[in-house]
mmCIF file of C-alpha atoms in Angstrom:
data_model
loop_
_atom_site.group_PDB
_atom_site.id
_atom_site.type_symbol
_atom_site.label_atom_id
_atom_site.label_comp_id
_atom_site.label_asym_id
_atom_site.label_seq_id
_atom_site.Cartn_x
_atom_site.Cartn_y
_atom_site.Cartn_z
ATOM 1 C CA MET Q 1015 0.000 0.000 0.000
ATOM 2 C CA THR Q 1016 1.346 3.401 -0.964
ATOM 3 C CA SER Q 1017 0.241 5.624 1.916
ATOM 4 C CA SER Q 1018 2.425 5.787 5.034
ATOM 5 C CA LYS Q 1019 -0.521 6.531 7.319
ATOM 6 C CA PRO Q 1020 -1.682 3.629 9.503
ATOM 7 C CA PRO Q 1021 -5.046 2.238 8.480
ATOM 8 C CA LYS Q 1022 -8.238 2.896 10.393
ATOM 9 C CA LEU Q 1023 -10.812 0.179 10.971
ATOM 10 C CA ALA Q 1024 -14.564 0.538 11.293
ATOM 11 C CA ALA Q 1025 -17.285 -2.113 11.265
ATOM 12 C CA ARG Q 1026 -21.008 -2.319 11.853
ATOM 13 C CA ILE Q 1027 -23.964 -4.662 11.674
ATOM 14 C CA GLU Q 1028 -26.487 -3.952 8.915
ATOM 15 C CA ARG Q 1029 -29.962 -5.335 8.285
ATOM 16 C CA TRP Q 1030 -31.438 -5.711 4.805
ATOM 17 C CA PRO Q 1031 -35.117 -6.681 4.389
ATOM 18 C CA ILE Q 1032 -35.797 -9.655 2.146
ATOM 19 C CA ALA Q 1033 -38.504 -9.450 -0.491
ATOM 20 C CA GLY Q 1034 -41.073 -11.722 1.150
ATOM 21 C CA ALA Q 1035 -39.306 -14.545 2.970
ATOM 22 C CA PHE Q 1036 -36.340 -16.800 2.236
ATOM 23 C CA THR Q 1037 -37.037 -20.368 3.325
ATOM 24 C CA ILE Q 1038 -34.761 -23.407 3.462
ATOM 25 C CA SER Q 1039 -34.909 -26.670 5.385
ATOM 26 C CA ARG Q 1040 -33.559 -24.974 8.535
ATOM 27 C CA GLY Q 1041 -36.237 -22.268 8.615
ATOM 28 C CA ALA Q 1042 -37.325 -18.939 7.164
ATOM 29 C CA LYS Q 1043 -36.041 -15.393 7.525
ATOM 30 C CA THR Q 1044 -37.297 -11.994 6.443
ATOM 31 C CA GLU Q 1045 -34.050 -10.028 6.645
ATOM 32 C CA ALA Q 1046 -30.384 -10.514 5.832
ATOM 33 C CA VAL Q 1047 -28.101 -9.563 8.713
ATOM 34 C CA THR Q 1048 -24.665 -8.627 7.431
ATOM 35 C CA VAL Q 1049 -21.498 -7.161 8.913
ATOM 36 C CA LEU Q 1050 -19.643 -4.445 7.036
ATOM 37 C CA ALA Q 1051 -15.891 -3.905 7.528
ATOM 38 C CA GLU Q 1052 -14.180 -0.714 6.345
ATOM 39 C CA VAL Q 1053 -10.408 -0.234 6.323
ATOM 40 C CA SER Q 1054 -9.335 3.319 5.513
ATOM 41 C CA ARG Q 1055 -5.990 4.873 4.706
ATOM 42 C CA GLY Q 1056 -5.831 8.549 3.766
ATOM 43 C CA ASN Q 1057 -8.744 9.343 1.484
ATOM 44 C CA HIS Q 1058 -9.338 5.752 0.453
ATOM 45 C CA THR Q 1059 -11.610 3.157 2.080
ATOM 46 C CA GLY Q 1060 -11.766 -0.529 1.314
ATOM 47 C CA ARG Q 1061 -14.976 -2.393 2.103
ATOM 48 C CA GLY Q 1062 -15.963 -5.975 2.682
ATOM 49 C CA GLU Q 1063 -19.289 -7.543 3.657
ATOM 50 C CA CYS Q 1064 -19.937 -10.857 5.347
ATOM 51 C CA VAL Q 1065 -22.906 -12.877 6.589
ATOM 52 C CA PRO Q 1066 -22.502 -14.596 9.977
ATOM 53 C CA TYR Q 1067 -24.239 -17.956 9.825
ATOM 54 C CA ALA Q 1068 -25.755 -19.639 12.873
ATOM 55 C CA ARG Q 1069 -25.232 -23.053 11.235
ATOM 56 C CA TYR Q 1070 -21.516 -22.544 11.884
ATOM 57 C CA GLY Q 1071 -21.930 -21.093 15.356
ATOM 58 C CA GLN Q 1072 -21.563 -17.482 14.218
ATOM 59 C CA THR Q 1073 -23.509 -14.439 15.418
ATOM 60 C CA PRO Q 1074 -23.428 -10.886 14.083
ATOM 61 C CA GLU Q 1075 -22.196 -9.589 17.427
ATOM 62 C CA ALA Q 1076 -19.338 -12.079 17.715
ATOM 63 C CA THR Q 1077 -18.367 -11.501 14.099
ATOM 64 C CA LEU Q 1078 -18.301 -7.748 14.639
ATOM 65 C CA ALA Q 1079 -16.133 -8.213 17.730
ATOM 66 C CA ALA Q 1080 -13.737 -10.482 15.831
ATOM 67 C CA ILE Q 1081 -13.304 -7.880 13.108
ATOM 68 C CA LEU Q 1082 -12.705 -5.056 15.580
ATOM 69 C CA SER Q 1083 -10.217 -7.177 17.522
ATOM 70 C CA THR Q 1084 -7.759 -6.859 14.618
ATOM 71 C CA GLU Q 1085 -7.509 -3.057 14.818
ATOM 72 C CA LYS Q 1086 -4.165 -3.004 16.635
ATOM 73 C CA ALA Q 1087 -2.693 -5.611 14.297
ATOM 74 C CA LEU Q 1088 -3.886 -3.664 11.254
ATOM 75 C CA ARG Q 1089 -2.228 -0.523 12.539
ATOM 76 C CA GLY Q 1090 0.914 -2.582 13.014
ATOM 77 C CA GLY Q 1091 0.942 -3.742 9.404
ATOM 78 C CA LEU Q 1092 -1.351 -6.780 9.222
ATOM 79 C CA ASP Q 1093 -1.948 -7.539 5.532
ATOM 80 C CA ARG Q 1094 -4.080 -10.087 3.682
ATOM 81 C CA GLN Q 1095 -1.439 -12.794 3.836
ATOM 82 C CA ALA Q 1096 -0.922 -12.416 7.604
ATOM 83 C CA LEU Q 1097 -4.684 -12.221 8.097
ATOM 84 C CA GLN Q 1098 -5.032 -15.842 6.963
ATOM 85 C CA GLY Q 1099 -3.336 -16.958 10.169
ATOM 86 C CA ALA Q 1100 -4.692 -14.217 12.409
ATOM 87 C CA LEU Q 1101 -8.362 -15.240 12.109
ATOM 88 C CA PRO Q 1102 -9.956 -18.613 11.350
ATOM 89 C CA ALA Q 1103 -11.822 -19.229 8.124
ATOM 90 C CA GLY Q 1104 -15.274 -17.710 8.391
ATOM 91 C CA ALA Q 1105 -17.356 -14.591 8.035
ATOM 92 C CA ALA Q 1106 -15.153 -12.151 9.971
ATOM 93 C CA ARG Q 1107 -12.033 -12.991 7.993
ATOM 94 C CA ASN Q 1108 -13.999 -12.729 4.765
ATOM 95 C CA ALA Q 1109 -15.082 -9.146 5.431
ATOM 96 C CA LEU Q 1110 -11.545 -8.070 6.332
ATOM 97 C CA ASP Q 1111 -9.888 -9.974 3.489
ATOM 98 C CA CYS Q 1112 -12.158 -8.338 0.920
ATOM 99 C CA ALA Q 1113 -11.841 -4.897 2.543
ATOM 100 C CA LEU Q 1114 -8.041 -5.082 2.479
ATOM 101 C CA LEU Q 1115 -8.014 -6.110 -1.165
ATOM 102 C CA ASP Q 1116 -10.460 -3.332 -2.047
ATOM 103 C CA LEU Q 1117 -8.236 -0.809 -0.255
ATOM 104 C CA GLU Q 1118 -5.141 -2.128 -1.980
ATOM 105 C CA ALA Q 1119 -6.834 -1.705 -5.349
ATOM 106 C CA LYS Q 1120 -7.967 1.830 -4.572
ATOM 107 C CA LEU Q 1121 -4.552 2.902 -3.289
ATOM 108 C CA GLY Q 1122 -2.867 1.476 -6.347
ATOM 109 C CA GLY Q 1123 -5.417 2.732 -8.861
ATOM 110 C CA ARG Q 1124 -5.819 -0.771 -10.303
ATOM 111 C CA ARG Q 1125 -8.598 -3.311 -10.398
ATOM 112 C CA ALA Q 1126 -8.413 -6.111 -7.851
ATOM 113 C CA TRP Q 1127 -8.190 -8.809 -10.508
ATOM 114 C CA ASP Q 1128 -5.185 -7.098 -12.077
ATOM 115 C CA LEU Q 1129 -3.448 -6.966 -8.691
ATOM 116 C CA LEU Q 1130 -4.072 -10.687 -8.283
ATOM 117 C CA GLY Q 1131 -3.118 -11.592 -11.842
ATOM 118 C CA ARG Q 1132 -6.587 -12.971 -12.501
ATOM 119 C CA PRO Q 1133 -8.678 -12.785 -15.680
ATOM 120 C CA THR Q 1134 -10.992 -9.797 -16.009
ATOM 121 C CA PRO Q 1135 -14.460 -10.912 -14.864
ATOM 122 C CA ARG Q 1136 -17.151 -11.093 -17.499
ATOM 123 C CA ALA Q 1137 -20.907 -11.001 -17.350
ATOM 124 C CA CYS Q 1138 -22.296 -14.419 -16.499
ATOM 125 C CA THR Q 1139 -25.546 -16.226 -15.749
ATOM 126 C CA THR Q 1140 -26.472 -16.637 -12.115
ATOM 127 C CA ALA Q 1141 -28.907 -19.099 -10.632
ATOM 128 C CA PHE Q 1142 -32.135 -17.732 -9.176
ATOM 129 C CA THR Q 1143 -33.411 -19.310 -5.970
ATOM 130 C CA ILE Q 1144 -36.887 -20.718 -5.372
ATOM 131 C CA SER Q 1145 -37.555 -20.980 -1.626
ATOM 132 C CA LEU Q 1146 -38.822 -24.110 0.057
ATOM 133 C CA GLY Q 1147 -42.584 -24.438 0.369
ATOM 134 C CA THR Q 1148 -45.477 -26.645 -0.607
ATOM 135 C CA PRO Q 1149 -45.386 -28.018 -4.146
ATOM 136 C CA GLU Q 1150 -48.151 -25.572 -5.055
ATOM 137 C CA ALA Q 1151 -46.347 -22.556 -3.619
ATOM 138 C CA MET Q 1152 -43.083 -23.523 -5.257
ATOM 139 C CA ALA Q 1153 -44.826 -24.066 -8.581
ATOM 140 C CA ALA Q 1154 -46.350 -20.584 -8.358
ATOM 141 C CA ALA Q 1155 -42.974 -19.005 -7.576
ATOM 142 C CA THR Q 1156 -41.346 -20.964 -10.391
ATOM 143 C CA ALA Q 1157 -43.961 -19.824 -12.888
ATOM 144 C CA LYS Q 1158 -42.911 -16.219 -12.235
ATOM 145 C CA ALA Q 1159 -39.255 -17.125 -12.804
ATOM 146 C CA SER Q 1160 -39.684 -19.635 -15.620
ATOM 147 C CA SER Q 1161 -37.892 -17.444 -18.166
ATOM 148 C CA ARG Q 1162 -34.665 -17.631 -16.153
ATOM 149 C CA PRO Q 1163 -32.164 -20.111 -17.599
ATOM 150 C CA LEU Q 1164 -30.898 -21.495 -14.272
ATOM 151 C CA LEU Q 1165 -33.038 -22.106 -11.188
ATOM 152 C CA LYS Q 1166 -31.881 -23.287 -7.770
ATOM 153 C CA ILE Q 1167 -34.632 -25.113 -5.912
ATOM 154 C CA LYS Q 1168 -34.585 -25.350 -2.127
ATOM 155 C CA LEU Q 1169 -35.791 -28.721 -0.889
ATOM 156 C CA GLY Q 1170 -36.587 -30.080 2.560
ATOM 157 C CA GLY Q 1171 -36.754 -33.879 2.743
ATOM 158 C CA ASP Q 1172 -40.130 -35.614 2.753
ATOM 159 C CA GLY Q 1173 -42.244 -34.670 -0.241
ATOM 160 C CA ASP Q 1174 -39.326 -33.428 -2.298
ATOM 161 C CA GLY Q 1175 -40.270 -35.633 -5.246
ATOM 162 C CA ASP Q 1176 -43.580 -33.780 -5.511
ATOM 163 C CA ARG Q 1177 -41.855 -30.417 -5.128
ATOM 164 C CA ILE Q 1178 -39.329 -30.994 -7.878
ATOM 165 C CA ALA Q 1179 -41.951 -32.412 -10.249
ATOM 166 C CA ALA Q 1180 -44.153 -29.352 -9.677
ATOM 167 C CA VAL Q 1181 -41.238 -27.029 -10.334
ATOM 168 C CA ARG Q 1182 -40.206 -28.800 -13.526
ATOM 169 C CA LYS Q 1183 -43.756 -28.570 -14.879
ATOM 170 C CA GLU Q 1184 -43.644 -24.775 -14.572
ATOM 171 C CA ALA Q 1185 -40.087 -24.393 -15.929
ATOM 172 C CA PRO Q 1186 -39.675 -26.985 -18.673
ATOM 173 C CA GLU Q 1187 -36.764 -25.191 -20.343
ATOM 174 C CA SER Q 1188 -34.741 -24.046 -17.301
ATOM 175 C CA GLU Q 1189 -31.684 -25.882 -16.055
ATOM 176 C CA LEU Q 1190 -32.431 -27.006 -12.497
ATOM 177 C CA ILE Q 1191 -30.137 -27.446 -9.537
ATOM 178 C CA VAL Q 1192 -31.532 -28.391 -6.146
ATOM 179 C CA ASP Q 1193 -30.294 -27.748 -2.619
ATOM 180 C CA ALA Q 1194 -31.461 -29.940 0.242
ATOM 181 C CA ASN Q 1195 -29.440 -28.073 2.908
ATOM 182 C CA GLU Q 1196 -28.654 -31.377 4.716
ATOM 183 C CA ALA Q 1197 -32.344 -32.340 4.980
ATOM 184 C CA TRP Q 1198 -32.281 -35.760 3.304
ATOM 185 C CA THR Q 1199 -31.684 -39.019 5.159
ATOM 186 C CA PRO Q 1200 -30.195 -42.389 4.248
ATOM 187 C CA ALA Q 1201 -33.793 -43.661 4.028
ATOM 188 C CA ASN Q 1202 -34.905 -41.219 1.308
ATOM 189 C CA LEU Q 1203 -31.591 -40.361 -0.381
ATOM 190 C CA GLU Q 1204 -31.836 -42.711 -3.347
ATOM 191 C CA GLN Q 1205 -35.556 -42.095 -3.844
ATOM 192 C CA ASN Q 1206 -34.982 -38.330 -3.947
ATOM 193 C CA LEU Q 1207 -32.007 -38.660 -6.280
ATOM 194 C CA ALA Q 1208 -34.141 -40.760 -8.611
ATOM 195 C CA ALA Q 1209 -36.875 -38.108 -8.559
ATOM 196 C CA CYS Q 1210 -34.285 -35.502 -9.527
ATOM 197 C CA GLU Q 1211 -32.930 -37.694 -12.306
ATOM 198 C CA ALA Q 1212 -36.448 -38.240 -13.649
ATOM 199 C CA VAL Q 1213 -36.979 -34.510 -14.317
ATOM 200 C CA GLY Q 1214 -33.473 -33.757 -15.544
ATOM 201 C CA VAL Q 1215 -31.955 -32.020 -12.517
ATOM 202 C CA THR Q 1216 -28.302 -31.234 -13.224
ATOM 203 C CA LEU Q 1217 -26.920 -31.003 -9.683
ATOM 204 C CA VAL Q 1218 -27.974 -31.880 -6.127
ATOM 205 C CA GLU Q 1219 -26.395 -29.780 -3.395
ATOM 206 C CA GLN Q 1220 -25.638 -31.139 0.101
ATOM 207 C CA PRO Q 1221 -28.283 -33.860 0.400
ATOM 208 C CA LEU Q 1222 -27.032 -35.343 3.708
ATOM 209 C CA PRO Q 1223 -25.772 -33.647 6.878
ATOM 210 C CA ALA Q 1224 -22.101 -32.750 6.957
ATOM 211 C CA GLY Q 1225 -20.200 -35.449 8.795
ATOM 212 C CA GLN Q 1226 -22.922 -37.978 8.009
ATOM 213 C CA ASP Q 1227 -22.441 -38.129 4.244
ATOM 214 C CA GLY Q 1228 -20.348 -41.287 3.881
ATOM 215 C CA LEU Q 1229 -23.232 -43.075 2.148
ATOM 216 C CA LEU Q 1230 -22.645 -40.897 -0.912
ATOM 217 C CA ALA Q 1231 -19.448 -42.847 -1.580
ATOM 218 C CA ARG Q 1232 -21.258 -46.183 -1.528
ATOM 219 C CA ILE Q 1233 -24.220 -45.601 -3.827
ATOM 220 C CA ARG Q 1234 -24.670 -44.922 -7.506
ATOM 221 C CA ARG Q 1235 -25.140 -41.191 -7.932
ATOM 222 C CA PRO Q 1236 -27.439 -40.698 -10.950
ATOM 223 C CA VAL Q 1237 -27.137 -36.912 -10.583
ATOM 224 C CA ALA Q 1238 -23.971 -35.008 -9.777
ATOM 225 C CA VAL Q 1239 -23.741 -34.135 -6.062
ATOM 226 C CA CYS Q 1240 -22.195 -30.932 -4.699
ATOM 227 C CA ALA Q 1241 -20.776 -30.342 -1.218
ATOM 228 C CA ASP Q 1242 -21.723 -27.150 0.598
ATOM 229 C CA GLU Q 1243 -21.907 -27.514 4.385
ATOM 230 C CA SER Q 1244 -19.384 -30.364 4.110
ATOM 231 C CA VAL Q 1245 -16.684 -28.167 2.569
ATOM 232 C CA HIS Q 1246 -15.160 -24.957 3.902
ATOM 233 C CA ASP Q 1247 -11.553 -24.452 2.808
ATOM 234 C CA ARG Q 1248 -8.732 -26.422 1.187
ATOM 235 C CA ALA Q 1249 -8.330 -28.624 4.247
ATOM 236 C CA SER Q 1250 -11.833 -30.011 3.595
ATOM 237 C CA LEU Q 1251 -11.234 -31.256 0.079
ATOM 238 C CA GLU Q 1252 -9.260 -34.490 0.174
ATOM 239 C CA ARG Q 1253 -11.705 -36.484 2.298
ATOM 240 C CA LEU Q 1254 -14.625 -35.587 0.022
ATOM 241 C CA ARG Q 1255 -13.245 -36.989 -3.229
ATOM 242 C CA GLU Q 1256 -15.280 -40.210 -3.175
ATOM 243 C CA ARG Q 1257 -18.484 -38.542 -1.965
ATOM 244 C CA TYR Q 1258 -18.964 -35.491 -4.158
ATOM 245 C CA ASP Q 1259 -18.611 -34.426 -7.775
ATOM 246 C CA ALA Q 1260 -18.564 -30.679 -7.136
ATOM 247 C CA ILE Q 1261 -17.998 -28.183 -4.337
ATOM 248 C CA ASN Q 1262 -19.726 -24.920 -3.499
ATOM 249 C CA ILE Q 1263 -17.175 -22.189 -2.727
ATOM 250 C CA LYS Q 1264 -18.595 -19.382 -0.608
ATOM 251 C CA LEU Q 1265 -16.388 -16.583 0.652
ATOM 252 C CA ASP Q 1266 -18.094 -16.613 4.042
ATOM 253 C CA LYS Q 1267 -16.948 -20.221 4.473
ATOM 254 C CA THR Q 1268 -13.431 -19.878 3.084
ATOM 255 C CA GLY Q 1269 -12.774 -16.700 5.035
ATOM 256 C CA GLY Q 1270 -12.356 -14.456 2.036
ATOM 257 C CA LEU Q 1271 -11.310 -14.285 -1.584
ATOM 258 C CA THR Q 1272 -7.655 -15.071 -0.872
ATOM 259 C CA GLU Q 1273 -8.427 -18.595 0.342
ATOM 260 C CA ALA Q 1274 -11.311 -19.030 -2.127
ATOM 261 C CA LEU Q 1275 -9.033 -18.539 -5.133
ATOM 262 C CA ALA Q 1276 -6.503 -21.019 -3.788
ATOM 263 C CA MET Q 1277 -9.290 -23.454 -2.968
ATOM 264 C CA ALA Q 1278 -10.695 -23.303 -6.502
ATOM 265 C CA GLU Q 1279 -7.307 -24.233 -7.960
ATOM 266 C CA ALA Q 1280 -6.883 -27.108 -5.505
ATOM 267 C CA ALA Q 1281 -10.419 -28.388 -6.105
ATOM 268 C CA GLN Q 1282 -10.026 -28.425 -9.862
ATOM 269 C CA ALA Q 1283 -6.734 -30.280 -9.509
ATOM 270 C CA LEU Q 1284 -8.638 -32.971 -7.582
ATOM 271 C CA GLY Q 1285 -11.283 -33.220 -10.303
ATOM 272 C CA PHE Q 1286 -14.146 -31.327 -8.627
ATOM 273 C CA GLU Q 1287 -16.453 -29.075 -10.578
ATOM 274 C CA ILE Q 1288 -16.922 -25.634 -9.044
ATOM 275 C CA MET Q 1289 -19.991 -23.758 -7.921
ATOM 276 C CA VAL Q 1290 -19.461 -20.244 -6.633
ATOM 277 C CA GLY Q 1291 -22.187 -19.488 -4.141
ATOM 278 C CA CYS Q 1292 -23.365 -16.856 -1.704
ATOM 279 C CA MET Q 1293 -25.453 -16.079 1.308
ATOM 280 C CA VAL Q 1294 -28.390 -13.660 1.071
ATOM 281 C CA ALA Q 1295 -26.572 -10.326 1.130
ATOM 282 C CA THR Q 1296 -25.968 -7.157 -0.864
ATOM 283 C CA SER Q 1297 -23.904 -6.672 -3.993
ATOM 284 C CA LEU Q 1298 -20.862 -5.822 -1.896
ATOM 285 C CA ALA Q 1299 -20.717 -9.447 -0.752
ATOM 286 C CA MET Q 1300 -21.209 -10.748 -4.312
ATOM 287 C CA ALA Q 1301 -18.615 -8.547 -6.035
ATOM 288 C CA PRO Q 1302 -15.418 -10.335 -4.903
ATOM 289 C CA ALA Q 1303 -16.909 -13.721 -5.797
ATOM 290 C CA MET Q 1304 -17.183 -12.575 -9.424
ATOM 291 C CA LEU Q 1305 -13.445 -13.271 -9.681
ATOM 292 C CA LEU Q 1306 -14.224 -16.988 -9.340
ATOM 293 C CA ALA Q 1307 -16.984 -17.102 -11.936
ATOM 294 C CA HIS Q 1308 -14.774 -17.991 -14.898
ATOM 295 C CA GLN Q 1309 -13.745 -21.228 -13.142
ATOM 296 C CA ALA Q 1310 -17.264 -22.173 -12.110
ATOM 297 C CA ARG Q 1311 -19.645 -24.570 -13.801
ATOM 298 C CA PHE Q 1312 -22.422 -22.970 -11.751
ATOM 299 C CA VAL Q 1313 -22.641 -19.366 -10.555
ATOM 300 C CA ASP Q 1314 -25.102 -18.721 -7.728
ATOM 301 C CA LEU Q 1315 -24.757 -15.030 -6.875
ATOM 302 C CA ASP Q 1316 -28.393 -13.986 -6.692
ATOM 303 C CA GLY Q 1317 -28.361 -12.653 -3.109
ATOM 304 C CA PRO Q 1318 -29.271 -9.063 -4.044
ATOM 305 C CA LEU Q 1319 -32.162 -10.286 -6.206
ATOM 306 C CA LEU Q 1320 -33.764 -11.731 -3.074
ATOM 307 C CA LEU Q 1321 -33.609 -8.441 -1.145
ATOM 308 C CA ALA Q 1322 -36.241 -5.725 -1.049
ATOM 309 C CA GLY Q 1323 -33.470 -3.258 -1.944
ATOM 310 C CA ASP Q 1324 -29.742 -3.431 -2.655
ATOM 311 C CA ARG Q 1325 -26.830 -1.261 -1.621
ATOM 312 C CA ASN Q 1326 -26.347 1.960 -3.638
ATOM 313 C CA GLY Q 1327 -24.142 1.360 -6.657
ATOM 314 C CA GLY Q 1328 -24.762 -2.387 -6.537
ATOM 315 C CA LEU Q 1329 -24.060 -4.928 -9.225
ATOM 316 C CA ARG Q 1330 -26.017 -4.668 -12.454
ATOM 317 C CA TYR Q 1331 -28.409 -7.540 -13.048
ATOM 318 C CA ASP Q 1332 -30.173 -7.924 -16.376
ATOM 319 C CA GLY Q 1333 -32.567 -10.767 -15.713
ATOM 320 C CA SER Q 1334 -30.219 -13.561 -14.657
ATOM 321 C CA THR Q 1335 -27.119 -11.949 -16.161
ATOM 322 C CA VAL Q 1336 -24.847 -10.357 -13.574
ATOM 323 C CA TYR Q 1337 -22.085 -7.922 -14.531
ATOM 324 C CA PRO Q 1338 -18.702 -7.263 -12.855
ATOM 325 C CA PRO Q 1339 -18.576 -4.555 -10.178
ATOM 326 C CA ASP Q 1340 -17.819 -0.928 -10.828
ATOM 327 C CA PRO Q 1341 -14.771 0.373 -8.918
ATOM 328 C CA ALA Q 1342 -16.945 2.448 -6.612
ATOM 329 C CA LEU Q 1343 -18.623 -0.703 -5.284
ATOM 330 C CA TRP Q 1344 -15.572 -2.895 -4.823
ATOM 331 C CA GLY Q 1345 -12.180 -3.741 -6.257
#
């Protein structure tokens, strides 16, 4: 970084109303609770946004405290590389990692991908999520989104065959991926996979609970299966090779873009396909993940489309096409 002034750190919890409700197998929510980190030096401020996730034992308050706990280290010269060892993988490190990279780009007058030696992001197609509900409710939501080329369907266990059949009827031309969020069991796994195969689902995400997914290595998988809750960073990859065909890389799990980029390279070397995913959050959380899109078979960065309103200067969405961020937003 070019300025000699020590950086200043600020962070806060933000709440973003969701358009309607977002429902998965673990429950429903009507707002996205995010934590914003800002690292400033001189007239420049780098920003990063994260989503603390209760599934991983995170709270907004603890995440905020973890971010603020690095203030002294940042003033002493903590950079992105040192940050990887200073905080564990997770939401807090993600916000700081992305904020530091954003600041570095602003101070240097270069785009983040140029600093990292990565390809310039291009517009790409993102999945659009259909929340879990009754087959009738999901069919009605799908009918409104049937022109979108890629739909991600949230499932919940019992009755999922009826749900996915109802969705397919309303979106005969869309590519479908489904996400069970750990809700299937050994008793219904093969039946639900067969139901997905019958309607041409391309990918099934996290059917069994993390740590209880060994059965996936012992059955025929008629549809490709993607790890989400079972995979966090590079250390997670090796033991999943026999169980999964793809992995979902989310910056809130990896602890930022720095680890996510390294993880994508390692995963591809092991033969995994890549999904780049997100939590429900604003465009500021999506923007860094755009640097992974060119390596991904599936891009799932629709978080802002699920909100009642996005951050000012957010990403441009044209239907299901999402465009790279402007410098004022990030990077």
